[in-house]
Coordinates of N, CA and C in Angstrom, one line a residue:
M1 N -26.8 -162.2 -28.8 CA -27.3 -162.3 -30.2 C -26.1 -161.7 -31.0
N2 N -26.0 -162.2 -32.4 CA -24.9 -161.6 -33.3 C -25.8 -160.7 -34.2
L3 N -25.3 -159.5 -34.5 CA -26.0 -158.6 -35.3 C -25.1 -158.0 -36.3
P4 N -25.5 -158.5 -37.7 CA -24.6 -157.9 -38.8 C -25.0 -156.5 -39.1
V5 N -24.0 -155.6 -39.2 CA -24.2 -154.3 -39.6 C -23.2 -153.9 -40.7
K6 N -23.5 -152.9 -41.5 CA -22.6 -152.4 -42.6 C -21.4 -151.7 -42.0
L7 N -20.3 -151.8 -42.8 CA -19.1 -151.1 -42.4 C -19.4 -149.7 -42.1
T8 N -20.1 -149.0 -42.9 CA -20.4 -147.4 -42.6 C -21.2 -147.3 -41.4
D9 N -22.1 -148.2 -40.9 CA -22.9 -148.1 -39.8 C -21.9 -148.2 -38.5
A10 N -20.9 -149.2 -38.7 CA -20.2 -149.5 -37.6 C -19.1 -148.3 -37.3
L11 N -18.8 -147.7 -38.4 CA -17.9 -146.5 -38.4 C -18.6 -145.2 -37.9
L12 N -19.8 -145.0 -38.3 CA -20.5 -143.7 -38.2 C -21.6 -143.9 -37.0
G13 N -22.0 -145.0 -36.7 CA -23.1 -145.3 -35.7 C -24.3 -145.1 -36.4
T14 N -25.4 -145.9 -35.9 CA -26.6 -145.9 -36.3 C -27.6 -146.4 -35.2
T15 N -28.9 -146.6 -35.6 CA -29.9 -147.1 -34.8 C -30.6 -148.2 -35.6
V16 N -30.6 -149.4 -35.0 CA -31.3 -150.5 -35.7 C -32.4 -151.2 -35.0
S17 N -33.3 -151.7 -35.6 CA -34.4 -152.5 -35.0 C -34.1 -153.8 -34.9
I18 N -34.3 -154.4 -33.6 CA -34.2 -156.0 -33.6 C -35.4 -156.5 -32.8
E19 N -35.5 -157.8 -33.0 CA -36.7 -158.4 -32.4 C -36.4 -159.0 -31.0
T20 N -37.2 -158.9 -30.0 CA -36.8 -159.4 -28.7 C -37.2 -160.7 -28.7
L21 N -37.0 -161.5 -27.5 CA -37.4 -162.9 -27.4 C -39.0 -162.9 -27.4
E22 N -39.6 -161.9 -27.0 CA -41.3 -161.9 -26.9 C -41.8 -161.5 -28.3
G23 N -40.9 -161.2 -29.3 CA -41.4 -160.9 -30.7 C -41.7 -159.3 -30.8
K24 N -41.3 -158.5 -29.9 CA -41.5 -157.2 -29.9 C -40.2 -156.5 -30.5
T25 N -40.5 -155.4 -31.1 CA -39.3 -154.6 -31.8 C -38.7 -153.6 -30.7
L26 N -37.4 -153.7 -30.9 CA -36.6 -152.9 -29.9 C -35.5 -152.0 -30.7
E27 N -35.5 -150.8 -30.5 CA -34.5 -149.9 -31.2 C -33.2 -150.0 -30.3
V28 N -32.2 -150.2 -31.0 CA -30.8 -150.3 -30.3 C -29.8 -149.3 -31.0
K29 N -29.2 -148.4 -30.2 CA -28.3 -147.4 -30.8 C -26.9 -148.1 -30.8
I30 N -26.3 -148.0 -32.0 CA -24.8 -148.5 -32.1 C -24.1 -147.2 -32.2
P31 N -23.2 -147.1 -31.2 CA -22.3 -145.9 -31.1 C -21.4 -145.7 -32.3
P32 N -20.9 -144.6 -32.7 CA -19.9 -144.6 -33.8 C -18.6 -145.3 -33.4
M33 N -17.9 -145.8 -34.4 CA -16.5 -146.4 -34.1 C -16.6 -147.6 -33.1
K34 N -17.7 -148.4 -33.3 CA -17.9 -149.4 -32.4 C -17.1 -150.6 -33.0
R35 N -16.2 -151.3 -32.4 CA -15.6 -152.3 -33.0 C -16.4 -153.7 -32.8
A36 N -16.1 -154.7 -33.7 CA -16.8 -155.9 -33.6 C -16.5 -156.7 -32.3
E37 N -15.3 -156.6 -31.8 CA -15.1 -157.3 -30.4 C -15.7 -156.8 -29.4
E38 N -16.2 -155.6 -29.3 CA -16.9 -155.0 -28.3 C -18.4 -155.5 -28.2
L39 N -18.9 -155.6 -27.1 CA -20.2 -156.1 -26.9 C -21.3 -155.0 -26.5
L40 N -22.4 -154.9 -27.0 CA -23.5 -153.9 -26.6 C -24.3 -154.7 -25.5
R41 N -24.6 -154.0 -24.5 CA -25.5 -154.6 -23.4 C -26.9 -153.8 -23.3
V42 N -27.9 -154.6 -23.5 CA -29.3 -153.9 -23.5 C -29.8 -154.5 -22.0
A43 N -29.9 -153.6 -21.0 CA -30.4 -154.2 -19.8 C -31.9 -154.6 -19.7
G44 N -32.0 -155.8 -19.0 CA -33.4 -156.3 -18.8 C -34.1 -156.9 -20.0
K45 N -33.4 -157.0 -21.2 CA -34.1 -157.4 -22.4 C -33.7 -158.9 -22.8
G46 N -32.9 -159.6 -22.0 CA -32.5 -161.0 -22.2 C -33.4 -162.0 -21.5
I47 N -32.8 -163.2 -21.4 CA -33.6 -164.4 -20.9 C -34.2 -164.2 -19.5
P48 N -35.4 -164.6 -19.3 CA -36.0 -164.6 -17.8 C -35.1 -165.5 -16.9
I49 N -35.0 -164.7 -15.8 CA -34.3 -165.3 -14.6 C -35.4 -165.9 -13.8
G50 N -35.2 -167.3 -13.6 CA -36.1 -167.8 -12.5 C -36.9 -169.0 -13.2
G51 N -36.8 -169.3 -14.4 CA -37.4 -170.4 -15.1 C -38.6 -170.1 -15.9
G52 N -39.7 -169.4 -15.6 CA -40.8 -169.2 -16.3 C -40.9 -167.8 -17.0
L53 N -42.0 -167.6 -17.6 CA -42.2 -166.2 -18.3 C -43.1 -165.4 -17.7
S54 N -43.4 -165.5 -16.4 CA -44.4 -164.5 -15.7 C -43.9 -163.2 -15.8
R55 N -44.7 -162.3 -15.7 CA -44.5 -160.8 -15.8 C -43.7 -160.3 -14.7
A56 N -43.7 -161.0 -13.5 CA -43.0 -160.6 -12.2 C -41.6 -160.9 -12.2
E57 N -41.3 -161.8 -13.2 CA -39.8 -162.2 -13.2 C -38.9 -161.1 -13.7
S58 N -37.8 -161.3 -13.2 CA -36.7 -160.3 -13.8 C -35.9 -160.9 -15.0
R59 N -35.5 -160.1 -15.8 CA -34.8 -160.6 -17.1 C -33.2 -160.3 -16.9
G60 N -32.5 -161.1 -17.6 CA -31.1 -160.7 -17.7 C -31.0 -159.8 -18.8
D61 N -29.7 -159.5 -19.1 CA -29.3 -158.5 -20.1 C -29.2 -159.2 -21.6
L62 N -29.7 -158.4 -22.6 CA -29.3 -158.9 -23.9 C -27.9 -158.4 -24.3
I63 N -27.1 -159.3 -24.8 CA -25.8 -159.1 -25.2 C -25.8 -159.3 -26.7
I64 N -25.3 -158.1 -27.3 CA -25.2 -157.9 -28.8 C -23.8 -157.9 -29.3
R65 N -23.4 -158.8 -30.1 CA -22.1 -158.8 -30.7 C -22.2 -158.5 -32.2
L66 N -21.6 -157.2 -32.5 CA -21.6 -156.9 -33.9 C -20.8 -157.6 -34.8
E67 N -21.3 -157.9 -36.0 CA -20.7 -158.6 -37.1 C -20.6 -157.5 -38.4
V68 N -19.4 -157.0 -38.5 CA -19.3 -156.1 -39.5 C -19.4 -156.8 -40.9
A69 N -20.5 -156.4 -41.7 CA -20.8 -157.2 -43.0 C -19.9 -156.3 -44.1
L70 N -19.1 -156.9 -44.8 CA -18.4 -156.5 -46.0 C -19.1 -156.6 -47.2
P71 N -19.1 -155.7 -48.1 CA -19.8 -155.8 -49.4 C -19.1 -156.7 -50.2
H72 N -19.9 -157.5 -51.1 CA -19.2 -158.5 -51.9 C -18.5 -157.8 -53.1
K73 N -19.0 -156.7 -53.6 CA -18.1 -156.0 -54.6 C -18.4 -154.5 -54.4
L74 N -17.6 -153.7 -55.0 CA -17.6 -152.2 -54.7 C -17.8 -151.6 -56.0
S75 N -18.4 -150.4 -56.0 CA -18.6 -149.7 -57.2 C -17.2 -148.8 -57.4
A76 N -17.0 -148.3 -58.6 CA -15.8 -147.5 -58.7 C -15.7 -146.2 -57.8
K77 N -16.9 -145.6 -57.6 CA -17.0 -144.5 -56.6 C -16.6 -144.9 -55.3
A78 N -17.1 -146.1 -54.8 CA -17.0 -146.6 -53.4 C -15.5 -146.9 -53.2
R79 N -14.9 -147.5 -54.3 CA -13.5 -147.9 -54.3 C -12.6 -146.6 -54.1
K80 N -12.9 -145.5 -55.0 CA -12.1 -144.3 -54.8 C -12.3 -143.8 -53.4
S81 N -13.5 -143.7 -52.9 CA -13.7 -143.1 -51.5 C -12.9 -144.1 -50.5
L82 N -12.7 -145.3 -50.6 CA -11.9 -146.1 -49.7 C -10.5 -146.0 -50.0
D83 N -10.1 -145.6 -51.2 CA -8.7 -145.3 -51.5 C -8.4 -143.9 -50.9
D84 N -9.2 -143.0 -50.9 CA -9.1 -141.6 -50.2 C -8.9 -141.8 -48.7
L85 N -9.8 -142.7 -48.1 CA -9.6 -142.9 -46.7 C -8.3 -143.6 -46.4
K86 N -7.9 -144.7 -47.1 CA -6.7 -145.3 -46.9 C -5.5 -144.2 -46.9
S87 N -5.6 -143.3 -47.9 CA -4.4 -142.2 -47.9 C -4.4 -141.3 -46.8
E88 N -5.6 -141.3 -46.1 CA -5.7 -140.5 -44.8 C -5.1 -141.3 -43.6
G89 N -4.8 -142.6 -43.8 CA -4.4 -143.4 -42.7 C -5.4 -144.2 -42.0
L90 N -6.6 -144.4 -42.6 CA -7.6 -145.1 -42.1 C -7.7 -146.6 -42.6

């Protein structure tokens, strides 16, 4: 699945709630400094292996690709903070 996250969450890390294929809520931890091209793997929460949805079946892994969502506009305070980060080499 693709998961949009805020830039600050991608940089600092966070925990997000996602909905599984069964409609259940799953908490997924996004580690700090996770790049969009890296994938997160949640073992046993993917598509059933074997064709049906019986409880005895095993499941594949859920693969999550982060999509860093950039804001449409910045406040003056946010812009100054980003300028400060830029001067730090970030």
